[in-house]
Short mmCIF file of C-alpha atoms in Angstrom, two decimals:
data_model
loop_
_atom_site.label_atom_id
_atom_site.label_comp_id
_atom_site.label_asym_id
_atom_site.label_seq_id
_atom_site.Cartn_x
_atom_site.Cartn_y
_atom_site.Cartn_z
CA MET A 1 -44.48 3.83 13.13
CA TYR A 2 -44.70 4.65 16.86
CA ALA A 3 -47.89 6.58 17.55
CA VAL A 4 -50.51 7.06 20.24
CA THR A 5 -53.81 6.44 18.45
CA ASP A 6 -56.95 6.89 20.52
CA PRO A 7 -58.93 3.66 19.92
CA THR A 8 -62.20 5.37 20.84
CA THR A 9 -61.89 7.82 17.91
CA GLY A 10 -59.12 6.43 15.70
CA GLU A 11 -57.35 9.79 15.87
CA VAL A 12 -53.57 9.97 16.15
CA ALA A 13 -52.85 11.96 19.31
CA GLU A 14 -49.04 11.81 19.39
CA LEU A 15 -46.18 10.65 17.22
CA TYR A 16 -42.80 9.34 18.35
CA PRO A 17 -39.85 9.23 15.94
CA THR A 18 -38.58 5.81 15.01
CA ALA A 19 -35.01 5.24 16.14
CA GLY A 20 -32.22 5.70 13.65
CA ASP A 21 -29.48 3.12 13.37
CA ALA A 22 -27.19 5.29 15.49
CA GLU A 23 -29.77 5.33 18.32
CA VAL A 24 -30.10 1.55 18.18
CA GLU A 25 -26.34 1.17 18.35
CA ALA A 26 -26.21 3.60 21.28
CA ALA A 27 -28.81 1.52 23.12
CA LEU A 28 -26.80 -1.66 22.61
CA THR A 29 -23.55 0.03 23.62
CA ALA A 30 -25.13 1.36 26.81
CA ALA A 31 -26.68 -1.99 27.71
CA HIS A 32 -23.41 -3.81 27.05
CA ALA A 33 -21.46 -1.31 29.18
CA ALA A 34 -23.94 -1.79 32.03
CA THR A 35 -23.20 -5.52 32.17
CA ALA A 36 -20.24 -4.52 34.36
CA TRP A 37 -22.79 -3.32 36.91
CA GLY A 38 -24.73 -6.56 36.56
CA ARG A 39 -21.66 -8.67 37.27
CA THR A 40 -20.23 -6.64 40.14
CA SER A 41 -23.31 -5.46 42.06
CA THR A 42 -24.78 -7.73 44.71
CA VAL A 43 -28.18 -9.36 44.59
CA ALA A 44 -29.14 -7.31 47.65
CA GLU A 45 -28.21 -4.07 45.86
CA ARG A 46 -30.24 -5.02 42.80
CA SER A 47 -33.16 -6.07 45.00
CA THR A 48 -33.18 -2.63 46.60
CA LEU A 49 -33.54 -1.04 43.17
CA LEU A 50 -36.41 -3.39 42.28
CA ARG A 51 -38.20 -2.49 45.49
CA ARG A 52 -37.84 1.19 44.66
CA LEU A 53 -39.14 0.53 41.17
CA GLY A 54 -42.21 -1.16 42.60
CA ASP A 55 -42.76 1.82 44.90
CA LEU A 56 -42.53 4.18 41.92
CA HIS A 57 -45.13 2.18 40.05
CA ALA A 58 -47.42 2.58 43.04
CA GLU A 59 -46.70 6.30 43.23
CA HIS A 60 -47.37 6.77 39.50
CA ARG A 61 -50.33 4.40 39.37
CA ALA A 62 -52.77 6.96 38.00
CA GLU A 63 -50.35 8.25 35.36
CA LEU A 64 -49.47 4.73 34.17
CA ALA A 65 -53.10 3.60 34.08
CA ALA A 66 -54.18 6.68 32.14
CA SER A 67 -51.43 6.08 29.59
CA ILE A 68 -52.49 2.45 29.11
CA VAL A 69 -56.14 3.46 28.63
CA ARG A 70 -55.21 6.18 26.17
CA GLU A 71 -53.04 3.92 24.03
CA MET A 72 -54.98 0.66 23.85
CA GLY A 73 -58.43 1.29 25.32
CA LYS A 74 -58.32 -0.86 28.44
CA PRO A 75 -61.02 -0.10 31.02
CA LEU A 76 -59.53 2.14 33.69
CA ALA A 77 -60.11 -0.22 36.62
CA GLU A 78 -58.31 -2.99 34.73
CA ALA A 79 -55.43 -0.68 33.85
CA GLU A 80 -55.09 0.23 37.52
CA GLY A 81 -55.14 -3.48 38.37
CA GLU A 82 -52.36 -4.07 35.84
CA VAL A 83 -50.17 -1.49 37.54
CA ASP A 84 -50.91 -3.06 40.92
CA PHE A 85 -49.76 -6.44 39.57
CA CYS A 86 -46.51 -4.81 38.43
CA VAL A 87 -45.95 -3.55 41.99
CA ASP A 88 -46.44 -7.09 43.27
CA ILE A 89 -43.96 -8.48 40.75
CA TYR A 90 -41.16 -6.02 41.51
CA ARG A 91 -41.62 -6.45 45.25
CA TYR A 92 -41.79 -10.23 44.93
CA TYR A 93 -38.39 -10.43 43.27
CA ALA A 94 -36.97 -7.84 45.66
CA ASP A 95 -38.05 -10.18 48.49
CA HIS A 96 -36.94 -13.49 46.96
CA ALA A 97 -34.02 -12.80 44.59
CA GLU A 98 -31.34 -13.64 47.17
CA GLU A 99 -33.07 -16.93 47.95
CA PHE A 100 -33.50 -17.84 44.28
CA LEU A 101 -29.94 -16.89 43.28
CA ALA A 102 -28.05 -18.36 46.23
CA ASP A 103 -25.36 -20.94 45.51
CA GLU A 104 -26.80 -24.44 45.26
CA PRO A 105 -24.61 -27.11 46.88
CA LEU A 106 -24.49 -30.46 45.06
CA ASP A 107 -23.99 -33.90 46.55
CA VAL A 108 -20.74 -35.15 45.05
CA THR A 109 -20.72 -38.94 44.52
CA SER A 110 -18.03 -39.19 41.83
CA GLY A 111 -15.02 -38.49 44.00
CA PRO A 112 -13.62 -36.22 46.73
CA GLY A 113 -14.34 -32.54 47.18
CA SER A 114 -17.39 -30.33 46.82
CA ALA A 115 -19.48 -28.67 44.11
CA VAL A 116 -21.96 -25.83 43.78
CA ILE A 117 -24.09 -24.30 41.04
CA ARG A 118 -23.61 -20.55 40.98
CA ARG A 119 -26.20 -18.48 39.11
CA SER A 120 -24.80 -15.50 37.23
CA PRO A 121 -26.07 -13.17 34.47
CA LEU A 122 -25.70 -13.80 30.76
CA GLY A 123 -25.45 -10.15 29.76
CA VAL A 124 -27.64 -8.08 27.40
CA LEU A 125 -31.17 -9.31 26.73
CA LEU A 126 -33.66 -8.06 24.17
CA GLY A 127 -37.31 -7.81 25.15
CA ILE A 128 -40.01 -7.50 22.48
CA MET A 129 -43.28 -6.60 24.17
CA PRO A 130 -46.94 -6.46 23.06
CA TRP A 131 -49.62 -3.78 23.42
CA ASN A 132 -52.26 -5.60 25.46
CA PHE A 133 -50.52 -5.36 28.85
CA PRO A 134 -47.98 -2.57 28.33
CA ALA A 135 -46.66 -2.42 31.90
CA TYR A 136 -47.23 -5.96 33.17
CA GLN A 137 -45.47 -7.67 30.28
CA VAL A 138 -42.41 -5.55 30.91
CA ALA A 139 -42.47 -6.27 34.64
CA ARG A 140 -42.57 -10.04 34.34
CA PHE A 141 -39.60 -10.00 31.91
CA ALA A 142 -37.54 -7.21 33.49
CA ALA A 143 -37.89 -8.00 37.20
CA PRO A 144 -36.26 -11.43 37.38
CA ASN A 145 -33.58 -10.55 34.84
CA LEU A 146 -32.54 -7.31 36.50
CA ALA A 147 -32.43 -9.26 39.78
CA LEU A 148 -29.96 -11.57 38.07
CA GLY A 149 -27.85 -8.71 36.77
CA ASN A 150 -28.77 -9.02 33.11
CA THR A 151 -29.33 -5.74 31.26
CA ILE A 152 -32.26 -5.04 28.99
CA VAL A 153 -32.93 -3.43 25.64
CA LEU A 154 -36.70 -3.08 25.37
CA LYS A 155 -38.69 -2.74 22.15
CA HIS A 156 -42.29 -1.98 22.96
CA ALA A 157 -45.32 -2.28 20.67
CA PRO A 158 -45.57 0.61 18.22
CA GLN A 159 -48.92 1.68 19.64
CA CYS A 160 -47.56 2.07 23.21
CA PRO A 161 -44.69 4.55 22.87
CA ALA A 162 -45.85 6.87 25.65
CA THR A 163 -46.10 4.07 28.20
CA ALA A 164 -42.71 2.81 27.04
CA ALA A 165 -41.15 6.22 27.69
CA LEU A 166 -42.81 6.52 31.09
CA LEU A 167 -41.54 3.09 32.14
CA GLU A 168 -37.99 3.92 31.11
CA ARG A 169 -38.21 7.08 33.22
CA LEU A 170 -39.27 5.05 36.26
CA PHE A 171 -36.34 2.63 35.86
CA THR A 172 -34.01 5.62 35.81
CA GLU A 173 -35.67 7.24 38.84
CA ALA A 174 -35.39 3.96 40.73
CA GLY A 175 -31.62 4.22 40.46
CA PHE A 176 -30.73 1.64 37.80
CA PRO A 177 -27.53 2.73 36.08
CA GLU A 178 -27.48 4.00 32.53
CA GLY A 179 -27.90 1.08 30.15
CA ALA A 180 -29.43 -1.37 32.62
CA TYR A 181 -32.83 -0.76 31.01
CA VAL A 182 -32.98 0.97 27.64
CA ASN A 183 -36.12 1.70 25.64
CA VAL A 184 -35.71 1.83 21.86
CA TYR A 185 -38.28 2.69 19.17
CA ALA A 186 -36.79 0.28 16.64
CA THR A 187 -38.10 -1.14 13.36
CA ASN A 188 -38.48 -4.88 12.78
CA GLU A 189 -35.48 -4.77 10.46
CA GLN A 190 -33.37 -3.08 13.12
CA ILE A 191 -34.51 -5.64 15.68
CA ALA A 192 -33.31 -8.45 13.43
CA GLY A 193 -29.89 -6.84 13.58
CA VAL A 194 -30.09 -6.50 17.36
CA ILE A 195 -30.85 -10.21 17.73
CA ALA A 196 -27.84 -11.04 15.55
CA ASP A 197 -25.52 -8.72 17.46
CA PRO A 198 -22.96 -10.75 19.46
CA ARG A 199 -23.46 -8.52 22.49
CA VAL A 200 -27.06 -9.74 22.85
CA GLN A 201 -27.31 -13.06 24.70
CA GLY A 202 -31.04 -13.81 24.59
CA VAL A 203 -34.47 -12.67 23.45
CA SER A 204 -37.87 -12.72 25.13
CA LEU A 205 -40.96 -12.06 23.00
CA THR A 206 -44.61 -11.89 23.88
CA GLY A 207 -46.73 -11.59 20.79
CA SER A 208 -48.18 -13.42 17.81
CA GLU A 209 -47.21 -16.80 16.41
CA ARG A 210 -45.93 -15.05 13.30
CA ALA A 211 -43.67 -12.74 15.28
CA GLY A 212 -42.51 -15.64 17.46
CA SER A 213 -41.57 -17.73 14.48
CA ALA A 214 -39.64 -14.86 12.90
CA VAL A 215 -37.73 -14.06 16.09
CA ALA A 216 -36.99 -17.71 16.86
CA GLU A 217 -35.65 -18.25 13.35
CA ILE A 218 -33.20 -15.35 13.59
CA ALA A 219 -32.20 -16.22 17.15
CA GLY A 220 -31.66 -19.85 16.27
CA ARG A 221 -29.42 -18.90 13.39
CA HIS A 222 -27.25 -16.97 15.83
CA LEU A 223 -27.49 -19.50 18.67
CA LYS A 224 -29.39 -17.21 21.04
CA LYS A 225 -31.67 -18.40 23.83
CA VAL A 226 -35.35 -17.46 23.30
CA VAL A 227 -38.42 -17.33 25.53
CA LEU A 228 -41.70 -17.06 23.64
CA GLU A 229 -45.18 -16.39 25.02
CA LEU A 230 -47.48 -16.48 22.05
CA GLY A 231 -51.20 -16.88 21.45
CA GLY A 232 -53.71 -19.06 23.21
CA SER A 233 -57.20 -20.43 22.83
CA ASP A 234 -57.68 -21.55 26.41
CA PRO A 235 -60.42 -24.08 27.14
CA PHE A 236 -62.84 -23.61 30.02
CA LEU A 237 -64.26 -27.02 30.98
CA VAL A 238 -67.56 -27.24 32.85
CA LEU A 239 -67.88 -30.86 34.05
CA SER A 240 -70.10 -30.58 37.13
CA THR A 241 -71.36 -27.90 39.50
CA ASP A 242 -73.67 -27.30 42.41
CA ASP A 243 -73.78 -23.57 41.59
CA LEU A 244 -74.12 -22.92 37.86
CA ASP A 245 -74.57 -19.18 38.39
CA ALA A 246 -71.16 -18.94 40.06
CA VAL A 247 -69.55 -20.91 37.23
CA VAL A 248 -71.20 -18.67 34.65
CA ASP A 249 -69.94 -15.56 36.46
CA ALA A 250 -66.42 -16.99 36.41
CA ALA A 251 -66.75 -17.81 32.72
CA VAL A 252 -67.85 -14.28 31.86
CA ALA A 253 -64.95 -12.83 33.84
CA ALA A 254 -62.53 -15.20 32.12
CA ARG A 255 -63.71 -14.16 28.69
CA LEU A 256 -64.03 -10.40 29.15
CA ASP A 257 -60.63 -9.79 30.77
CA ASN A 258 -59.05 -6.88 28.87
CA THR A 259 -62.13 -6.85 26.58
CA GLY A 260 -61.17 -10.38 25.55
CA GLN A 261 -57.66 -9.37 24.49
CA ALA A 262 -55.59 -11.57 26.74
CA CYS A 263 -53.54 -14.53 25.54
CA ASN A 264 -54.63 -16.64 28.51
CA ALA A 265 -58.28 -15.54 28.56
CA ALA A 266 -60.78 -18.40 28.31
CA LYS A 267 -61.91 -18.56 24.72
CA ARG A 268 -63.38 -22.04 24.20
CA PHE A 269 -66.07 -23.13 26.68
CA VAL A 270 -66.51 -26.90 26.75
CA VAL A 271 -69.64 -27.97 28.67
CA VAL A 272 -70.93 -31.49 29.37
CA GLN A 273 -74.24 -32.21 27.68
CA ASP A 274 -76.49 -32.19 30.74
CA LEU A 275 -75.35 -28.64 31.64
CA TYR A 276 -74.94 -27.29 28.11
CA ASP A 277 -78.36 -25.70 27.44
CA ALA A 278 -78.62 -24.01 30.83
CA PHE A 279 -75.02 -22.80 30.62
CA VAL A 280 -75.47 -21.33 27.15
CA GLU A 281 -78.63 -19.49 28.17
CA LYS A 282 -77.14 -17.96 31.33
CA PHE A 283 -73.70 -17.38 29.86
CA THR A 284 -75.00 -15.60 26.75
CA ALA A 285 -77.27 -13.30 28.78
CA ARG A 286 -74.54 -12.35 31.25
CA LEU A 287 -71.77 -11.98 28.69
CA LEU A 288 -73.82 -9.56 26.66
CA ALA A 289 -74.91 -7.69 29.77
CA GLY A 290 -71.42 -7.66 31.26
CA ALA A 291 -69.56 -6.26 28.25
CA THR A 292 -67.44 -3.33 29.33
CA GLY A 293 -68.26 -1.11 26.37
CA ALA A 294 -64.54 -0.48 25.91
CA PRO A 295 -63.11 -0.52 22.41
CA LEU A 296 -60.65 -3.07 21.15
CA SER A 297 -57.09 -1.85 20.76
CA SER A 298 -57.68 -0.59 17.21
CA ALA A 299 -60.09 -0.62 14.30
CA ALA A 300 -57.79 -3.14 12.59
CA ALA A 301 -58.16 -5.51 15.58
CA ALA A 302 -61.94 -5.24 15.35
CA GLU A 303 -61.87 -5.85 11.60
CA ASN A 304 -59.79 -9.00 12.06
CA LEU A 305 -62.10 -10.35 14.75
CA GLY A 306 -65.09 -9.55 12.51
CA ARG A 307 -63.60 -11.60 9.66
CA GLN A 308 -63.08 -14.57 11.97
CA VAL A 309 -66.62 -14.40 13.35
CA ASP A 310 -68.15 -14.01 9.90
CA GLU A 311 -66.22 -17.05 8.66
CA ALA A 312 -67.46 -19.10 11.63
CA VAL A 313 -71.05 -18.13 10.85
CA ALA A 314 -70.53 -18.95 7.17
CA GLU A 315 -69.42 -22.46 8.26
CA GLY A 316 -72.67 -22.97 10.18
CA ALA A 317 -72.06 -21.50 13.66
CA THR A 318 -74.71 -19.30 15.25
CA LEU A 319 -73.74 -15.90 16.64
CA HIS A 320 -75.68 -14.58 19.65
CA THR A 321 -75.00 -10.87 20.03
CA GLU A 322 -76.45 -7.40 20.40
CA GLY A 323 -75.25 -4.08 19.10
CA GLU A 324 -73.27 -3.17 16.02
CA ARG A 325 -69.63 -3.08 15.11
CA HIS A 326 -68.10 0.33 14.45
CA GLY A 327 -64.52 1.48 14.46
CA ALA A 328 -62.64 -0.29 17.24
CA TYR A 329 -65.85 -1.21 19.05
CA PHE A 330 -66.95 -4.83 18.81
CA PRO A 331 -70.07 -6.10 20.59
CA ALA A 332 -69.77 -9.13 22.85
CA GLY A 333 -71.04 -12.38 21.39
CA VAL A 334 -71.31 -16.14 21.80
CA LEU A 335 -70.80 -18.67 19.00
CA THR A 336 -72.67 -21.96 19.29
CA GLY A 337 -73.18 -24.88 16.94
CA LEU A 338 -69.47 -25.45 16.78
CA THR A 339 -67.41 -28.62 16.57
CA THR A 340 -63.66 -29.12 16.42
CA ASP A 341 -64.01 -29.41 12.65
CA HIS A 342 -64.85 -25.70 12.37
CA THR A 343 -61.99 -23.42 11.34
CA ALA A 344 -62.81 -21.06 14.23
CA ALA A 345 -62.18 -23.85 16.74
CA ARG A 346 -58.51 -23.80 15.82
CA ARG A 347 -58.11 -20.02 15.90
CA GLU A 348 -57.57 -17.44 18.62
CA LEU A 349 -60.46 -14.97 18.80
CA PHE A 350 -58.91 -11.86 20.32
CA GLY A 351 -61.91 -9.96 21.59
CA PRO A 352 -65.20 -10.37 23.49
CA VAL A 353 -66.51 -13.35 21.52
CA ALA A 354 -66.77 -16.80 23.13
CA MET A 355 -67.06 -20.23 21.52
CA VAL A 356 -69.16 -22.89 23.28
CA PHE A 357 -68.84 -26.60 22.57
CA PRO A 358 -71.01 -29.45 23.93
CA ALA A 359 -69.19 -32.49 25.28
CA ALA A 360 -70.64 -35.95 25.77
CA ASP A 361 -68.62 -36.67 28.92
CA GLU A 362 -65.27 -36.09 30.59
CA ASP A 363 -63.26 -37.90 27.93
CA ASP A 364 -64.97 -35.94 25.16
CA ALA A 365 -64.39 -32.67 27.01
CA VAL A 366 -60.68 -33.39 27.34
CA ARG A 367 -60.53 -34.37 23.65
CA ILE A 368 -62.09 -31.03 22.63
CA ALA A 369 -59.89 -29.08 25.01
CA ASN A 370 -56.70 -30.62 23.62
CA ASP A 371 -57.76 -30.43 19.94
CA THR A 372 -56.00 -27.12 19.38
CA PRO A 373 -52.61 -25.95 18.14
CA TYR A 374 -52.32 -23.86 21.33
CA GLY A 375 -51.38 -24.82 24.87
CA LEU A 376 -51.16 -21.78 27.09
CA GLY A 377 -53.73 -21.90 29.92
CA SER A 378 -56.91 -23.76 30.79
CA TYR A 379 -59.71 -23.84 33.35
CA VAL A 380 -61.49 -26.84 34.90
CA PHE A 381 -64.70 -26.54 36.91
CA THR A 382 -65.97 -29.60 38.78
CA THR A 383 -67.28 -30.58 42.21
CA ASP A 384 -65.30 -33.84 42.12
CA PRO A 385 -61.72 -33.41 43.50
CA ALA A 386 -60.60 -36.70 41.93
CA GLN A 387 -61.94 -35.59 38.56
CA ALA A 388 -60.24 -32.23 38.93
CA GLU A 389 -56.87 -33.86 39.56
CA ARG A 390 -57.39 -36.37 36.75
CA VAL A 391 -58.46 -33.82 34.14
CA ALA A 392 -55.81 -31.27 35.12
CA ASP A 393 -53.20 -33.97 34.51
CA ARG A 394 -54.67 -34.75 31.07
CA ILE A 395 -54.95 -31.18 29.79
CA GLU A 396 -52.19 -30.27 27.34
CA ALA A 397 -51.30 -26.76 28.48
CA GLY A 398 -48.70 -24.87 30.42
CA MET A 399 -51.19 -23.84 33.11
CA VAL A 400 -54.39 -25.31 34.58
CA PHE A 401 -56.64 -23.39 36.97
CA VAL A 402 -59.17 -25.48 38.88
CA ASN A 403 -62.46 -23.90 40.04
CA GLY A 404 -61.17 -20.34 39.73
CA VAL A 405 -60.21 -17.56 37.34
CA GLY A 406 -57.93 -14.58 37.72
CA ALA A 407 -55.70 -16.63 39.99
CA GLU A 408 -52.35 -15.62 38.48
CA GLY A 409 -49.68 -14.34 40.87
CA ALA A 410 -46.14 -13.03 40.89
CA GLU A 411 -45.04 -16.27 42.54
CA LEU A 412 -46.64 -18.52 39.90
CA PRO A 413 -44.87 -19.44 36.64
CA PHE A 414 -46.53 -18.31 33.41
CA GLY A 415 -46.05 -19.92 30.01
CA GLY A 416 -47.26 -22.50 27.51
CA ILE A 417 -46.52 -25.35 25.16
CA LYS A 418 -47.24 -26.18 21.51
CA ARG A 419 -47.80 -23.07 19.40
CA SER A 420 -48.26 -20.99 22.53
CA GLY A 421 -44.49 -20.90 22.90
CA PHE A 422 -41.93 -22.11 25.41
CA GLY A 423 -40.12 -20.94 28.50
CA ARG A 424 -41.55 -19.57 31.74
CA GLU A 425 -41.87 -16.17 33.35
CA LEU A 426 -42.65 -15.21 36.94
CA GLY A 427 -42.09 -17.26 40.08
CA ARG A 428 -38.77 -18.98 40.66
CA PRO A 429 -38.73 -20.28 37.04
CA GLY A 430 -38.62 -16.66 35.88
CA THR A 431 -35.04 -16.46 37.14
CA GLU A 432 -34.04 -19.72 35.45
CA GLU A 433 -34.33 -18.81 31.74
CA PHE A 434 -31.51 -16.34 31.06
CA VAL A 435 -28.94 -17.46 33.60
CA ASN A 436 -25.52 -19.09 33.60
CA LYS A 437 -25.83 -22.04 35.95
CA LYS A 438 -22.13 -22.32 36.48
CA LEU A 439 -20.73 -25.49 38.03
CA ILE A 440 -17.86 -24.88 40.42
CA ARG A 441 -16.24 -28.20 41.42
CA THR A 442 -13.50 -28.13 44.05
CA VAL A 443 -11.57 -31.40 44.22
CA ALA A 444 -9.06 -30.52 46.91
#
């Protein structure tokens, strides 16, 4: 089940044994025992460990990036950038954890005395991580929760076992005690049992809608808190511009991030009518020219994207592309002739294929943008500040980026609504999901 498969060739390079039930139990036992550390250590002590972990990511940047490229085909420069983002995240929480977790005094108006909210850990958390950002996804879940004193059992994607092992090694080298962060190569059936285990207090999953629904169902049955970051079909609205070339460059960058395999990559480009033809012409030329040449994560991923594109064409869309599909390689492309009635308009295309929709005006652009089951991120490009504020307020998504792409940061919350999931990671909200906000009221 856990294997390193080179996406460029499809060859299995390395196999990792799936955990037996005894190994899963040992992971839970260790994580539960480490909760004593989480409850007795200070925030400052835990912050020191996070800072060291960030330093270790920087020291092992080349090794981590190479592992990511080998397992899921990410272009090397992007893999290195992913590791750099991890460094930022660990250092950010090392710098701010004491501020975020300090006692919060309350104004008492119901009688004498004082009151505070004290933030304390819940205990063992389960993380279920995807393959597309093998290090970053772990960082944004692990950093705030280790700062809190929660302990983590981590199930990585089956195609990223080597990166999973390397990350666990770095947590150990940073000085986290045994059980504070435990990697486990578990099956889906074993994970269902982990969620149900009374020692586990919460679950965070980044993955597909299907996986999110399954995890949420089990967690709900056992009254466990869940954070879900699922798929997205983020709209990129072009409403006005005095530099179309710059907007097109931003659009290409937003679509080709991680070879199009990012939940919050722009996927639906909604362009007002008077800019539509010029945008499509420039965007198509630059997207095809700017394709990285990197494979998708697997041949199966390319086959799935191919089915979606073929169905869109069968429904009347036009595909603008060059090159041929083979193995895990999928040529960049642009789909035009689409409306919100097309099946493709309501799907997430995970790869270097963009959908472009014409809009009559601002209202129509917002209508198209919101006509989706997803609500993760979105992008608005306009020269009118009032329009930017107005449209950002009307977009139904967890995140809106105005006149810029690639503007995520360790200090900025990440998450969505609708079928893109719920809960937030990163920033101060990242510390607010799996925490006991304990009221301490002193009357006299």
